[in-house]
Coordinates of C-alpha atoms (C1' of nucleotides) in Angstrom, one line a residue:
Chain A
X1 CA 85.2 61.6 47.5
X2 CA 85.2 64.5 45.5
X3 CA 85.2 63.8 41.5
X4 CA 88.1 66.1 40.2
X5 CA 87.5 69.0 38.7
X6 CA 88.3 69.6 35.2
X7 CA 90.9 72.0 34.4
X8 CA 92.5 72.3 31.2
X9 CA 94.8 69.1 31.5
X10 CA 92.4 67.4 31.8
X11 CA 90.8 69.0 29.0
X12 CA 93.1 68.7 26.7
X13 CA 93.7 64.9 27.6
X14 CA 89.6 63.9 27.3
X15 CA 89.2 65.7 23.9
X16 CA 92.4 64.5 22.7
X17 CA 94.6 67.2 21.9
X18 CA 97.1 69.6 23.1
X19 CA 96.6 71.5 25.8
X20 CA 97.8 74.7 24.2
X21 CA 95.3 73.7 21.6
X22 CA 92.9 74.9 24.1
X23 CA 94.6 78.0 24.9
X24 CA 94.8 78.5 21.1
X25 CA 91.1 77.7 20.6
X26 CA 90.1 79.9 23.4
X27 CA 92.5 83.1 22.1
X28 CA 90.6 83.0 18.9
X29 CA 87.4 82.5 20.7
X30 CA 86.1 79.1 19.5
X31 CA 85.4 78.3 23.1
X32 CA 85.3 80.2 25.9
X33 CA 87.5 80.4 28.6
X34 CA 85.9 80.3 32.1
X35 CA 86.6 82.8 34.5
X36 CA 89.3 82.2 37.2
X37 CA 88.4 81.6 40.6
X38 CA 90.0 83.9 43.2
X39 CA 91.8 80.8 44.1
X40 CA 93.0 78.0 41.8
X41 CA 92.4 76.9 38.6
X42 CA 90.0 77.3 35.7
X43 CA 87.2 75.3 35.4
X44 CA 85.5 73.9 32.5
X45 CA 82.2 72.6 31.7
X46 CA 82.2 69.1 30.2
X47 CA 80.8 70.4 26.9
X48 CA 83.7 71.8 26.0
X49 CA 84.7 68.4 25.5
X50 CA 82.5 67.6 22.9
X51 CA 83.0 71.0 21.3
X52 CA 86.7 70.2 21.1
X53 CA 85.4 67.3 19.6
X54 CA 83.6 68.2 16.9
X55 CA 86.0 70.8 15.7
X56 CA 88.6 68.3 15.6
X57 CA 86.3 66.0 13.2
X58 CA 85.2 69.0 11.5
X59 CA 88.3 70.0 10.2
X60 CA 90.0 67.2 8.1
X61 CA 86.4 67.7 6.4
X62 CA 87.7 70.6 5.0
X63 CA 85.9 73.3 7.3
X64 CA 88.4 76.0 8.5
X65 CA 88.1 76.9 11.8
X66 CA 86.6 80.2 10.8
X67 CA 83.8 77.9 8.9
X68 CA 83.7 75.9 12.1
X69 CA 82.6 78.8 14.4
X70 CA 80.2 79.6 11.8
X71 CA 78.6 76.0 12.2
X72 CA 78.7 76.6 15.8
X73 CA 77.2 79.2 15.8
X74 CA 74.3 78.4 14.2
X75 CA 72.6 77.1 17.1
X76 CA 72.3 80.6 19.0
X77 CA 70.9 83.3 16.4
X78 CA 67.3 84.1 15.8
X79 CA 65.3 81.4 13.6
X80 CA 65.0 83.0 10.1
X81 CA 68.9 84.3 10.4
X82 CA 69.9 81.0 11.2
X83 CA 68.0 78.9 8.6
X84 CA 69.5 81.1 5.7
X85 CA 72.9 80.3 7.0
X86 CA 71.9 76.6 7.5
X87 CA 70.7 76.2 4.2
X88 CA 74.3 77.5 3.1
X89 CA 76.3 75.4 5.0
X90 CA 74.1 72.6 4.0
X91 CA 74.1 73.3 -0.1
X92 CA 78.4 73.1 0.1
X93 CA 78.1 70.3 2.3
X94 CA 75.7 68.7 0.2
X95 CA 78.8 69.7 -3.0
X96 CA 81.2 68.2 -0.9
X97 CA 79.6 64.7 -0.6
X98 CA 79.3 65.0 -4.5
X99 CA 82.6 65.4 -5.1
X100 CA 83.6 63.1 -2.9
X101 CA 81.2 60.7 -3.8
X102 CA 82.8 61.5 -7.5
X103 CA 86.6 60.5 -6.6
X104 CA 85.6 57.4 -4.7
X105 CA 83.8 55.9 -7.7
X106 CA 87.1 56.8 -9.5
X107 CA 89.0 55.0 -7.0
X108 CA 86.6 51.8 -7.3
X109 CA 87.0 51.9 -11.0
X110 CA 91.0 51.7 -10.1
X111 CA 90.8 49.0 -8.0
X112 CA 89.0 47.1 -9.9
X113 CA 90.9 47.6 -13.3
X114 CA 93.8 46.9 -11.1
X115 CA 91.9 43.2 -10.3
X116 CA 90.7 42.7 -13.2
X117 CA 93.8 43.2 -15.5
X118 CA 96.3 44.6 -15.8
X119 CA 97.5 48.4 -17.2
X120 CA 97.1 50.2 -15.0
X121 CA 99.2 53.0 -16.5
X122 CA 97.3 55.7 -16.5
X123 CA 94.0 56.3 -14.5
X124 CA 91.2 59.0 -14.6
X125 CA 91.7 60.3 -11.7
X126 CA 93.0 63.6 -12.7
X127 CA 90.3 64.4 -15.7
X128 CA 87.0 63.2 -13.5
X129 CA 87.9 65.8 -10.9
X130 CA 89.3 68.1 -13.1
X131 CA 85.8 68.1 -15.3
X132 CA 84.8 70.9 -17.0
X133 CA 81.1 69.3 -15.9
X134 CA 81.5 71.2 -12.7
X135 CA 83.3 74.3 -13.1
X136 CA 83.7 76.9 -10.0
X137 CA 80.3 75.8 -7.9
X138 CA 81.7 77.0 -4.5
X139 CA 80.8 80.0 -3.5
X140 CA 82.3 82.0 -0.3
Chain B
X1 CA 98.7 81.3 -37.4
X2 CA 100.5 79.2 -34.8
X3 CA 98.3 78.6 -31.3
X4 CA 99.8 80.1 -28.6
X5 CA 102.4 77.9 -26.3
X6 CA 101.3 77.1 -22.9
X7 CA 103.4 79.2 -21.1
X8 CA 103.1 79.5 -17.7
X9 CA 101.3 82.5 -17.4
X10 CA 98.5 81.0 -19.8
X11 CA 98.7 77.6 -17.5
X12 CA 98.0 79.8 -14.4
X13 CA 94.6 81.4 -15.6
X14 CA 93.8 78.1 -17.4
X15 CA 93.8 76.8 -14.6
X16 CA 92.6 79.5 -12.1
X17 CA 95.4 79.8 -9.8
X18 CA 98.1 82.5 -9.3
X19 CA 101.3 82.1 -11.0
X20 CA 103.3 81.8 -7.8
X21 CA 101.2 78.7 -7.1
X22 CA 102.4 77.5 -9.9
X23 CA 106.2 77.9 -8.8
X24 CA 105.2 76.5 -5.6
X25 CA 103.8 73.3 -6.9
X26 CA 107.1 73.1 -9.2
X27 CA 109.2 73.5 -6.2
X28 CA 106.9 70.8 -3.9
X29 CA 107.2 68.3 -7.2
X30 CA 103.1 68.3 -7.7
X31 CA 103.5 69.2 -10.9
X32 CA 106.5 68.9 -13.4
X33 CA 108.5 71.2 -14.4
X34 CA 109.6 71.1 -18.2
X35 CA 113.0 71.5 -19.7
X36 CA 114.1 74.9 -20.3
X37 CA 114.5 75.4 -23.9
X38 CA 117.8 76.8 -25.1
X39 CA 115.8 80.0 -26.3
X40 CA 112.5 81.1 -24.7
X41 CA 110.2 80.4 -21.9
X42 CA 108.9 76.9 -20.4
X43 CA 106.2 75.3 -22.2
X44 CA 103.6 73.4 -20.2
X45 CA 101.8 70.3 -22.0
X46 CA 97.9 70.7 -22.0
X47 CA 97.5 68.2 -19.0
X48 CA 99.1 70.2 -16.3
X49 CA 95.9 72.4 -16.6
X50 CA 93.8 69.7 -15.4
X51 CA 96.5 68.7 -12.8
X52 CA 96.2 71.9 -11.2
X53 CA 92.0 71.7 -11.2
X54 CA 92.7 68.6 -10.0
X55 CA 94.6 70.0 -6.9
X56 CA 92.4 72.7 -6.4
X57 CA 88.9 70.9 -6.1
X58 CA 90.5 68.1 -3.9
X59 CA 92.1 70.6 -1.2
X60 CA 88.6 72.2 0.2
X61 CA 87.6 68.5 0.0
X62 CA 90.2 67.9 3.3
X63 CA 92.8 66.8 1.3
X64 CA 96.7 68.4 2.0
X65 CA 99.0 68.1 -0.9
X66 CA 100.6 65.5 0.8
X67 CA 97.8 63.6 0.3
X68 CA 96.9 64.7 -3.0
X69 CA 99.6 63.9 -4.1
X70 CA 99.8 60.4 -3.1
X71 CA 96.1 59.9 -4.9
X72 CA 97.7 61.8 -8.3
X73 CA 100.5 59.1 -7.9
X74 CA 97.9 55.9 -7.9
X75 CA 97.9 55.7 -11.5
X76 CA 102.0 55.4 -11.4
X77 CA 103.0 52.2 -9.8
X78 CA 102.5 48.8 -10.0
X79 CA 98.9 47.3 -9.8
X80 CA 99.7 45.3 -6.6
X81 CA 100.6 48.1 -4.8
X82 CA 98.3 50.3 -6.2
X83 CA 95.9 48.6 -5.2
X84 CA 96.4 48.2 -1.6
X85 CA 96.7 52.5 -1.5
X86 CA 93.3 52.5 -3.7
X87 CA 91.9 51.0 -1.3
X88 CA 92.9 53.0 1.7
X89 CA 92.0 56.1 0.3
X90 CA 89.0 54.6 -0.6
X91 CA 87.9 54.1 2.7
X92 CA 89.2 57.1 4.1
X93 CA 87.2 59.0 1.7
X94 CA 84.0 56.6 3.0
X95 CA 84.6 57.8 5.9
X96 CA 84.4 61.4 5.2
X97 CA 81.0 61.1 2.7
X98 CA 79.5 59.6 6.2
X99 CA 81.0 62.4 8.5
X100 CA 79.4 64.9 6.4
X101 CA 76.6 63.0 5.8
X102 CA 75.7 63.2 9.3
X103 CA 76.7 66.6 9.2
X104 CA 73.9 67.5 7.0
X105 CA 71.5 65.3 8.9
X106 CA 71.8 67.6 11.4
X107 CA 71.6 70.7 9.3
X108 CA 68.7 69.2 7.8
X109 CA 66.9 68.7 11.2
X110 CA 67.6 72.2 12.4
X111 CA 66.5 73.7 9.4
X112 CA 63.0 71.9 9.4
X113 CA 62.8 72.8 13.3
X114 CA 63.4 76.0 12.4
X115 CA 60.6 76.0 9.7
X116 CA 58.1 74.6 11.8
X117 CA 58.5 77.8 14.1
X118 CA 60.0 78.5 17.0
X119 CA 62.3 78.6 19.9
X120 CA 65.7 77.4 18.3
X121 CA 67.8 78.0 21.2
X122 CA 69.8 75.1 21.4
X123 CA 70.6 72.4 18.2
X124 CA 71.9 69.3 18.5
X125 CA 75.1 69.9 16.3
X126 CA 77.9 69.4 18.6
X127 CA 76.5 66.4 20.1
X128 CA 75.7 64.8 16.6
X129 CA 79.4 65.0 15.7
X130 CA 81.3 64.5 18.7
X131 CA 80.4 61.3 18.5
X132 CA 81.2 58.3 20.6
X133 CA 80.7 60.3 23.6
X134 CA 81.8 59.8 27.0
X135 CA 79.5 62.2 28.2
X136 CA 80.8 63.5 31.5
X137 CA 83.7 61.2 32.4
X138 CA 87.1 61.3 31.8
X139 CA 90.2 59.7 32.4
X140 CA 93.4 60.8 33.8
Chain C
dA1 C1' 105.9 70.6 54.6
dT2 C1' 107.8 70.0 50.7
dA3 C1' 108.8 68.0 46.1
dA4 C1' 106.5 66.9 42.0
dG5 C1' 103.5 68.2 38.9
dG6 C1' 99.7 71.1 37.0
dT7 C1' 98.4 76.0 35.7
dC8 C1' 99.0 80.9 34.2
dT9 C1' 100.6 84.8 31.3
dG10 C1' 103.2 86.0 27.7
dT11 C1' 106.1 85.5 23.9
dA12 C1' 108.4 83.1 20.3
dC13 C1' 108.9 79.3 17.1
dT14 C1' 107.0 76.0 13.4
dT15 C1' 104.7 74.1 9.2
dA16 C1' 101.8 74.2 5.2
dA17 C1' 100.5 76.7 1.5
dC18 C1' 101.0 80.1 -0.8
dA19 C1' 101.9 85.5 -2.5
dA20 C1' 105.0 89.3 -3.4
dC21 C1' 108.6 91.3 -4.7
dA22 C1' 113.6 92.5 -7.2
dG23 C1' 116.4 92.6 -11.0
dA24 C1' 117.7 90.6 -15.2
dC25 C1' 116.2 88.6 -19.4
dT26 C1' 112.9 87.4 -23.5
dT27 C1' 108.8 88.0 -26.5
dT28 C1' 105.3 90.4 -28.6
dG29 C1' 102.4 93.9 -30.6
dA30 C1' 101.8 98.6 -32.6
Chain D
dT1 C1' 111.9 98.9 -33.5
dC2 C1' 111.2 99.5 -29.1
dA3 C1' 108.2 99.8 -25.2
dA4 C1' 105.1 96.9 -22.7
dA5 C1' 104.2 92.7 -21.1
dG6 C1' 105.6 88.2 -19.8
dT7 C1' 109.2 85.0 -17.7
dC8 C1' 113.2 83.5 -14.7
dT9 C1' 115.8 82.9 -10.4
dG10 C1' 116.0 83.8 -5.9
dT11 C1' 114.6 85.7 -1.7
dT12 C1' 111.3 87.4 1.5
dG13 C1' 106.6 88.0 3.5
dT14 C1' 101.9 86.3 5.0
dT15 C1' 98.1 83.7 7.1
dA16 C1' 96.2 79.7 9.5
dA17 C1' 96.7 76.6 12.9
dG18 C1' 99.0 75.3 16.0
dT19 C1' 103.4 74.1 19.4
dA20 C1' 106.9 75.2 22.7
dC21 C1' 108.9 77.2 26.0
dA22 C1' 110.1 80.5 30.4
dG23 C1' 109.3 81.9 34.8
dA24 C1' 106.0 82.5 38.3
dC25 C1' 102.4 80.5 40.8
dC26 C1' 99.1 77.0 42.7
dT27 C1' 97.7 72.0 44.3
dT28 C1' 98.3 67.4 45.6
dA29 C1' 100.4 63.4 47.3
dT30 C1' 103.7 61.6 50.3

DNA sequence: ATAAGGTCTGTACTTAACAACAGACTTTGA
DNA sequence: TCAAAGTCTGTTGTTAAGTACAGACCTTAT
């Protein structure tokens, strides 16, 4: 028996999303769409899966799809080109976990107010994130 | 000599945003709006500023305004409760310090390939955050 | 061999998160 | 004082990231 071949249904269905996702994806050119066969139905390679994938993990991270293709495409330039933009990525990245890193401390110091005793009118949240200690370190 | 009233013009460059974001947030209830006197314009108290840098760090962070709102409004309620959506976000923020830690893993390794010279035609990045893969199968 | 279901091309609709006016009113600075 | 600049209310426009068809065509299972 032949195994089936994997056309955008099925697609869609392994990387878990719409299938006009994909066609969505593919019009903006973060994948590409294979050609069509003088008979039947495109055809796509199983990567696309995992490209899917990683978009879709990518972007409640905060990456754009715009950013996303940049990551992407980081893989295909020429070495010195592509360690400049890797460095990039990696330095906001890096800024990201900080801040994160930041607001879940905040959190933890809410919860455990919250266990210890009680008050828990007001919290920090706002000024730690807010804080002037940090002010306008994104670039791009 | 009086100090000028936080009007919301001031509050806007305070805190780095246009003015129709502002409105916006009015309108979506992140931020307050406060009484209209009987004679002038609104008058913001000192806070909002931070509110809004508040907002504006956490979006690029993956956060919707949904969600950011929900995390402004942990400091409201009653410790119980609060508690329990503490902890949520807590972990949901975990999550996303390891996502992008792994992210930067990967960065990490393709920049030090890269430095040790040479042939960077393919990098491991899509693999590294598809994650669990089901390399190759799928099911219908 | 034919009905059911998947695909193709193209266009249109949706939601979140703003940004940009218009036209009237208010405050401020020279 | 009076023009420039800021504000108010309301409406409309914009971009990103999809989602939803319509109508024709192709494949597969019965």
């Amino acid at each position: 028996m032949m195994n089936k071949p994997l056309t955008i249904g099925h697609l869609a269905r392994a990387a878990d999303v719409n299938i006009e996702t994909v066609r969505y994806y593919q019009r903006v050119g973060l994948i590409q769409e294979p050609h069509k066969p003088a008979t039947g139905y495109r055809v796509y390679p199983a990567e696309t899966i995992d490209r899917i994938k990683f978009i879709k993990r990518a972007q409640p991270l905060g990456f754009s799809l715009q950013e996303i293709a940049e990551l992407l495409d980081l893989g295909d330039g020429h070495c010195d080109d592509v360690r400049l933009h890797a460095e990039e990525k990696r330095d906001q990245i890096d800024q990201q976990i900080r801040d994160l890193t930041a607001l879940k401390k905040t959190l933890d110091k809410l919860i455990t107010a919250c266990q210890s005793e009680n008050d828990a009118s007001h919290c920090p949240i706002v000024e730690t994130l807010a804080g002037n200690n940090n002010k306008g370190t994104y670039n791009t």
